[in-house]
């Protein structure tokens, strides 16, 4: 019972944090001071420190995304339900696109309490 309460409290905290992060925009344009978060990838221009982009997942399932670096390499990442994946610079390189792929992600944990595994399939 305590584990269910802790999961519910944690989920509520993540939802509140994700909502707060998604509504803040630091641009000088007053009309863009509050922006709704949308689903998918978006690039932050200009970058905020090392942060260059995000992928937001708007769904109740785990998904696998594929991302592309500007020098041509690719990678994959698991995104949890209603989760977000930040992308940061790697030296001079940055992620320029990310999108959902149909390959199922690797998950770990018991049914009803699963999370993304460290290793994910290539897509």
CSV table of C-alpha atoms in Angstrom, one decimal:
chain,number,residue,atom,x,y,z
A,1,UNK,CA,0.0,0.0,0.0
A,2,UNK,CA,2.8,2.4,0.8
A,3,UNK,CA,4.5,1.7,-2.6
A,4,UNK,CA,1.2,2.6,-4.4
A,5,UNK,CA,0.9,5.8,-2.5
A,6,UNK,CA,4.6,6.7,-3.1
A,7,UNK,CA,4.1,6.0,-6.9
A,8,UNK,CA,1.0,8.2,-7.0
A,9,UNK,CA,2.7,11.0,-5.1
A,10,UNK,CA,5.8,10.8,-7.4
A,11,UNK,CA,3.6,10.8,-10.5
A,12,UNK,CA,1.7,13.9,-9.3
A,13,UNK,CA,5.0,15.7,-8.6
A,14,UNK,CA,6.3,14.9,-12.0
A,15,UNK,CA,3.1,16.1,-13.7
A,16,UNK,CA,3.3,19.4,-11.8
A,17,UNK,CA,7.0,19.8,-12.7
A,18,UNK,CA,6.5,19.0,-16.3
A,19,UNK,CA,3.5,21.4,-16.6
A,20,UNK,CA,5.6,24.2,-15.0
A,21,UNK,CA,8.6,23.5,-17.3
A,22,UNK,CA,6.4,23.4,-20.4
A,23,UNK,CA,4.7,26.7,-19.8
A,24,UNK,CA,7.8,28.9,-19.2
A,25,UNK,CA,9.5,30.7,-22.1
A,26,UNK,CA,12.3,33.1,-21.5
A,27,UNK,CA,12.1,34.9,-24.8
A,28,UNK,CA,11.8,38.7,-24.9
A,29,UNK,CA,8.6,38.5,-26.9
A,30,UNK,CA,5.7,39.2,-24.5
A,31,UNK,CA,3.2,37.4,-26.7
A,32,UNK,CA,5.3,34.2,-26.3
A,33,UNK,CA,5.8,34.4,-22.5
A,34,UNK,CA,3.6,31.4,-21.9
A,35,UNK,CA,3.8,28.6,-24.5
A,36,UNK,CA,1.8,25.4,-24.4
A,37,UNK,CA,4.0,22.3,-24.5
A,38,UNK,CA,3.3,20.1,-27.5
A,39,UNK,CA,4.2,16.5,-28.3
A,40,UNK,CA,7.3,15.5,-30.2
A,41,UNK,CA,10.7,17.1,-30.7
A,42,UNK,CA,11.6,20.7,-30.6
A,43,UNK,CA,14.9,22.5,-30.8
A,44,UNK,CA,15.7,25.3,-28.3
A,45,UNK,CA,17.2,28.2,-30.2
A,46,UNK,CA,19.3,29.8,-29.0
A,47,UNK,CA,20.4,26.9,-26.7
A,48,UNK,CA,20.0,27.4,-22.9
A,49,UNK,CA,23.5,26.6,-21.7
A,50,UNK,CA,24.2,23.0,-22.9
A,51,UNK,CA,20.5,22.3,-23.4
A,52,UNK,CA,19.6,22.3,-27.1
A,53,UNK,CA,16.2,20.5,-27.4
A,54,UNK,CA,13.5,18.3,-25.9
A,55,UNK,CA,11.3,15.4,-26.9
A,56,UNK,CA,7.9,15.3,-25.2
A,57,UNK,CA,5.8,12.1,-25.2
A,58,UNK,CA,2.1,12.6,-24.9
A,59,UNK,CA,0.8,9.1,-24.3
A,60,UNK,CA,0.1,6.4,-21.7
A,61,UNK,CA,2.7,4.0,-23.0
A,62,UNK,CA,6.5,3.6,-23.2
A,63,UNK,CA,7.9,4.4,-26.6
A,64,UNK,CA,11.3,4.3,-28.3
A,65,UNK,CA,12.5,7.4,-30.1
A,66,UNK,CA,15.3,7.7,-32.6
A,67,UNK,CA,17.4,10.9,-32.6
A,68,UNK,CA,19.9,12.4,-35.1
A,69,UNK,CA,23.0,14.4,-34.4
A,70,UNK,CA,24.0,17.2,-36.8
A,71,UNK,CA,27.2,15.3,-37.8
A,72,UNK,CA,25.2,12.3,-39.0
A,73,UNK,CA,25.2,9.7,-36.2
A,74,UNK,CA,22.0,8.4,-34.6
A,75,UNK,CA,20.8,6.9,-31.3
A,76,UNK,CA,17.7,5.6,-29.6
A,77,UNK,CA,16.1,6.4,-26.2
A,78,UNK,CA,13.2,5.0,-24.3
A,79,UNK,CA,10.6,7.6,-23.1
A,80,UNK,CA,8.2,6.8,-20.3
A,81,UNK,CA,4.4,7.7,-20.4
A,82,UNK,CA,4.0,11.5,-20.5
A,83,UNK,CA,7.8,11.8,-20.2
A,84,UNK,CA,10.3,14.1,-21.6
A,85,UNK,CA,13.9,13.6,-22.9
A,86,UNK,CA,16.3,16.5,-22.8
A,87,UNK,CA,19.1,16.8,-25.4
A,88,UNK,CA,22.4,18.5,-24.6
A,89,UNK,CA,25.4,19.5,-26.7
A,90,UNK,CA,28.2,17.0,-27.0
A,91,UNK,CA,31.2,19.3,-27.7
A,92,UNK,CA,30.3,21.1,-30.9
A,93,UNK,CA,27.6,18.6,-31.9
A,94,UNK,CA,23.8,18.7,-31.1
A,95,UNK,CA,20.7,16.6,-31.7
A,96,UNK,CA,18.7,18.1,-34.6
A,97,UNK,CA,15.7,15.7,-34.7
A,98,UNK,CA,14.0,13.0,-32.7
A,99,UNK,CA,10.9,11.0,-33.6
A,100,UNK,CA,8.9,7.9,-32.5
A,101,UNK,CA,9.8,4.6,-34.0
A,102,UNK,CA,7.7,1.4,-33.9
A,103,UNK,CA,10.4,-0.8,-32.3
A,104,UNK,CA,9.3,-1.5,-28.7
A,105,UNK,CA,11.6,-0.2,-26.0
A,106,UNK,CA,13.4,-2.5,-23.5
A,107,UNK,CA,11.6,-2.3,-20.2
A,108,UNK,CA,12.5,-3.7,-16.8
A,109,UNK,CA,10.6,-4.3,-13.5
A,110,UNK,CA,7.5,-6.2,-12.6
A,111,UNK,CA,4.2,-5.6,-14.4
A,112,UNK,CA,2.5,-2.4,-13.3
A,113,UNK,CA,5.8,-1.0,-12.1
A,114,UNK,CA,8.0,-1.0,-15.2
A,115,UNK,CA,10.6,1.6,-16.3
A,116,UNK,CA,13.0,2.0,-19.2
A,117,UNK,CA,16.1,-0.3,-19.2
A,118,UNK,CA,19.5,1.2,-19.6
A,119,UNK,CA,20.2,-0.6,-22.9
A,120,UNK,CA,17.8,0.1,-25.8
A,121,UNK,CA,17.5,-1.5,-29.3
A,122,UNK,CA,18.8,0.2,-32.4
A,123,UNK,CA,16.2,1.3,-34.8
